[in-house]
Amino acid sequence: MVAQLSHLIYRTEQVRSGEQAAAAAIGLSMAQLMQAAAQACLQAIQDHCAAPARVAIVCGPGNNGGDGWVLARLAQAAGYQVTVYAVPPTTKLAQQAQAAWQAEGGRWQSSIDSLHGYQILVDAVLGSGLTRPLAGFYLAAVQAINAAANTAWVLSVDVPTGLNSDTGQPQPIAVTAAHTVTMVAIKAGLVTGKAKDYVGQLSLAELGIGAAFSKQSPMAELVQPELAQRWLAKRKPSSHKGDHGHLVLIAGGPGMSGAAILAGRAALRSGAGKVTLVTHPHTLAIIAQAQPELMVHGTDEKGLIPWLEQADAIVIGPGLGRDAWAQQQLQQLLDWLTELSGPLPPVVADADALNLLAQLPQGEPSPNLRQWVLTPHPAEAGRLLRSVMSTRFADENMTAVVEADRYEALTQLVTNFNAQVLLKGAGTLIAGPAHQIERILVCDRGSSALATAGSGDVLSGLLGALLAQHRQPSAAALHELVATAVWVHAVAGENAAQAGERGTIASDIVNELRALVNP
Ligand SMILES: NC(=O)C1=CN([C@@H]2O[C@H](COP(=O)(O)OP(=O)(O)OC[C@H]3O[C@@H](n4cnc5c(N)ncnc54)[C@H](OP(=O)(O)O)[C@@H]3O)[C@@H](O)[C@H]2O)[C@@H](O)CC1
Ligand SMILES: [K+]
């Protein structure tokens, strides 16, 4: 996949070391980069609100503060009324920038009582150089910015102060920006998990060194709409339902028919030629009544295999439960795959199928999950991780461990299960085994409306349907199909939420799928 720098994601250290080399290669000085960084911030301010607005710029001791000092001078020259709050600069570049501000009569204050009364607040306190949790002046500065954020527009320079730019975790709080202008390249911690609460709108300023910098290999990449277009190409007019794949969905334990219905509907609306729903005998009638296009079969402890033999793709998990029946279904599937000599169909495991996988007895040969896609939310991811790394995580809150570093959790899951993994949550992450997949994909689309009961079941059905329509995908194709499904689901959530995020239900998301799978 070829992508521009605006879609590529790097570790902070890569940016910190790479920007100097890239600047040297082009013949730009660090001072020129700082000037360009400040100019990009001024542009963002001007795009938001014309001069003469009242602007407060809060500068920390390092070069993030340096960007702020340069911005103060540029903004004042552009007609804004600028006040600077700062700690004394400690780097040479920041000291020079402060001197230039003072040479033009600029003043600054070293204590912050309140930041109310400004239209624009600029957070140039700390950027990529954050090394420890905030305390003292820094904690107070972030609190003061956030306290005034309901009446002012907050711009963060490079990284919202307090946010770990690799993991996206606040340390322990961070600036809640309306807009972040990040320098040179997108850092990993700006696009996933809690970062979404702090970064606001994200824009990239390449500072004139983008082409030189992009020679470095990124750690991840944002999912682009072109990917969906590629995998959702127009159908041949002569195609028939046999061409569009047969999805077998194992779902719906007693009392959980709703999850199975949602997954089944999502699969149908995403274009699977046939969807067979294999379910608990007690839920069969209600599911069959709810959606006549589904083929519904009840199964006992032995009845699954004939359906599996017909499948182009399999989904197990929505509303499965964890009782003996559910365990038998998973075990039948695992046994069947172990004995299968031909190519393996892709298998999506979601919800209770993940919880059951996490409960499999330790010490037995681990199942071959080569063609599997595991789709955990953070709590399920935590259970899976504990199941394979119990000694390392004996007493930990595993959901917190996963959220503390989503990239690390994802990598551990992929390595330990040797499967494709999709880690849900804001900024969903997708990865496959390292020997097959070059980089992590990150979906930065979506809406809080997706955090609703049944939303995951919709994603399972959608993903299963896409896999069924592309038989026997290679590992790379599987990776891209998973990302396509995540992107479609995220945008469906955004579209459904246009009528209001609060109160959007999973069926609303299903209703958006058809338009999106026909781009
Ligand atoms: N090089 C360039 O020309 C370009 C640089 N650019 C800009 O530079 C920024 C990076 O600059 P930077 O490396 O100086 O780091 P920065 O984020 O300012 O902080 C370091 C200072 O903060 C301190 N500190 C850390 N944590 C702390 C805490 N919790 N509480 C208190 N203090 C803490 C730390 O102290 P120390 O850990 O050393 O004791 C040190 O003094 C980058 O984000 C971008 O904006 C871009 O414009 C591109 C061009
Ligand atoms: K900042």
Coordinates of N, CA and C and ligand atoms in Angstrom, one line a residue, residues 16 19-20 29-35 37-38 60-67 90-91 93 124-135 138 157-159 171 183-184 187 207, ligand 1:
R16 N 11.8 12.2 16.4 CA 12.8 13.1 17.1 C 14.1 12.9 16.4
E19 N 13.9 13.8 12.3 CA 13.7 15.2 11.8 C 15.0 15.9 11.6
Q20 N 15.9 15.6 12.5 CA 17.2 16.3 12.4 C 18.0 15.8 11.2
S29 N 18.0 24.5 8.9 CA 18.5 24.5 10.3 C 17.3 24.2 11.2
M30 N 17.6 23.8 12.5 CA 16.6 23.5 13.5 C 15.7 24.8 13.7
A31 N 16.4 26.0 13.7 CA 15.7 27.2 13.9 C 14.7 27.4 12.8
Q32 N 15.1 27.1 11.6 CA 14.1 27.2 10.4 C 12.9 26.3 10.6
L33 N 13.2 25.1 11.1 CA 12.1 24.1 11.4 C 11.1 24.8 12.4
M34 N 11.7 25.3 13.4 CA 10.9 25.9 14.5 C 10.0 27.1 13.9
Q35 N 10.6 27.9 13.1 CA 9.9 28.9 12.4 C 8.7 28.4 11.6
A37 N 7.3 25.5 12.1 CA 6.3 25.0 13.0 C 5.3 26.1 13.6
A38 N 5.9 27.2 13.9 CA 5.2 28.3 14.4 C 4.3 28.9 13.3
G60 N 6.4 26.1 27.7 CA 7.2 25.3 28.6 C 8.7 25.5 28.3
P61 N 9.6 24.7 29.0 CA 11.0 25.0 28.9 C 11.8 24.6 27.7
G62 N 11.2 23.6 26.9 CA 11.9 23.1 25.8 C 11.6 23.7 24.5
N63 N 11.8 22.9 23.4 CA 11.5 23.4 22.1 C 10.0 23.5 21.8
N64 N 9.2 22.7 22.5 CA 7.8 22.9 22.3 C 7.4 24.4 22.7
G65 N 8.0 24.8 23.9 CA 7.9 26.2 24.3 C 8.5 27.1 23.3
G66 N 9.6 26.7 22.7 CA 10.3 27.5 21.6 C 9.3 27.8 20.5
D67 N 8.6 26.8 20.1 CA 7.6 27.0 19.0 C 6.6 28.1 19.5
T90 N 15.0 26.6 28.5 CA 16.3 26.0 28.8 C 17.0 25.6 27.5
T91 N 16.4 25.4 26.4 CA 17.2 25.1 25.2 C 17.6 26.3 24.5
L93 N 17.5 27.0 21.3 CA 16.6 27.5 20.3 C 15.4 28.3 21.0
A124 N 1.8 25.4 24.3 CA 3.1 25.1 23.9 C 4.0 24.7 25.1
V125 N 3.4 23.9 26.0 CA 4.0 23.6 27.3 C 5.0 22.5 27.1
L126 N 4.5 21.3 26.8 CA 5.4 20.2 26.5 C 4.9 19.5 25.3
G127 N 5.8 18.9 24.5 CA 5.4 18.2 23.3 C 6.0 16.8 23.3
S128 N 6.8 16.5 22.4 CA 7.4 15.1 22.2 C 8.4 14.8 23.3
G129 N 8.8 15.8 24.1 CA 9.8 15.6 25.1 C 9.3 15.2 26.5
L130 N 8.0 14.9 26.6 CA 7.4 14.5 27.9 C 8.1 13.3 28.4
T131 N 8.7 13.3 29.6 CA 9.4 12.2 30.1 C 8.8 11.6 31.4
R132 N 7.9 12.3 32.0 CA 7.4 11.9 33.3 C 6.0 12.5 33.6
P133 N 5.3 12.0 34.6 CA 3.9 12.6 34.9 C 4.0 14.1 35.2
L134 N 3.0 14.8 34.9 CA 2.9 16.2 35.2 C 2.9 16.5 36.7
A135 N 3.5 17.6 37.1 CA 3.4 18.0 38.5 C 3.6 19.5 38.5
Y138 N 3.4 22.6 35.7 CA 2.9 21.9 34.4 C 1.5 21.4 34.6
V157 N 0.3 22.6 20.4 CA 1.4 22.5 19.5 C 2.1 21.2 19.6
D158 N 2.1 20.5 18.5 CA 2.7 19.1 18.3 C 1.9 18.0 19.0
V159 N 1.8 18.1 20.3 CA 1.1 17.1 21.2 C 0.4 17.8 22.3
Q171 N -1.0 11.7 31.3 CA 0.0 11.5 32.4 C -0.1 12.5 33.5
M183 N 3.9 18.1 14.3 CA 5.1 18.5 13.5 C 5.8 17.3 12.8
V184 N 6.1 17.4 11.6 CA 6.9 16.4 10.8 C 6.1 15.1 10.4
K187 N 2.4 11.1 15.3 CA 3.0 10.2 16.3 C 1.9 9.2 16.7
L207 N 6.7 20.7 7.7 CA 7.8 21.7 7.9 C 8.9 21.6 6.8
Ligands
LIG1 N1 14.1 20.4 17.1 C1 13.4 21.3 16.4 O1 13.9 22.2 15.8 C2 12.0 21.2 16.3 C3 11.3 20.9 17.5 N2 10.0 20.9 17.5 C4 9.3 21.1 18.7 O2 10.1 20.7 19.8 C5 9.4 19.8 20.6 C6 10.3 18.9 21.3 O3 11.2 19.7 22.0 P1 12.0 19.1 23.3 O4 12.7 17.9 22.8 O5 12.8 20.2 23.8 O6 10.8 18.6 24.2 P2 9.6 19.4 24.9 O7 8.4 18.7 24.7 O8 9.7 20.8 24.7 O9 9.9 19.2 26.5 C7 11.2 19.0 27.0 C8 11.4 19.8 28.3 O10 10.3 19.5 29.2 C9 10.8 18.9 30.3 N3 9.9 17.9 30.8 C10 9.6 16.7 30.2 N4 8.6 16.1 30.9 C11 8.2 17.0 31.9 C12 7.3 16.9 32.9 N5 6.4 15.9 33.0 N6 7.2 17.9 33.8 C13 8.1 19.0 33.7 N7 9.0 19.1 32.7 C14 9.1 18.1 31.8 C15 12.2 18.4 30.0 O11 12.9 18.4 31.2 P3 13.9 17.2 31.5 O12 13.2 15.9 31.3 O13 15.0 17.3 30.5 O14 14.3 17.4 32.9 C16 12.6 19.4 29.0 O15 13.1 20.6 29.7 C17 8.4 19.2 19.8 O16 7.3 18.7 20.5 C18 8.0 20.3 18.8 O17 7.0 21.1 19.4 C19 9.3 21.0 16.2 O18 8.8 22.3 16.1 C20 10.1 20.7 15.0 C21 11.4 21.4 15.0

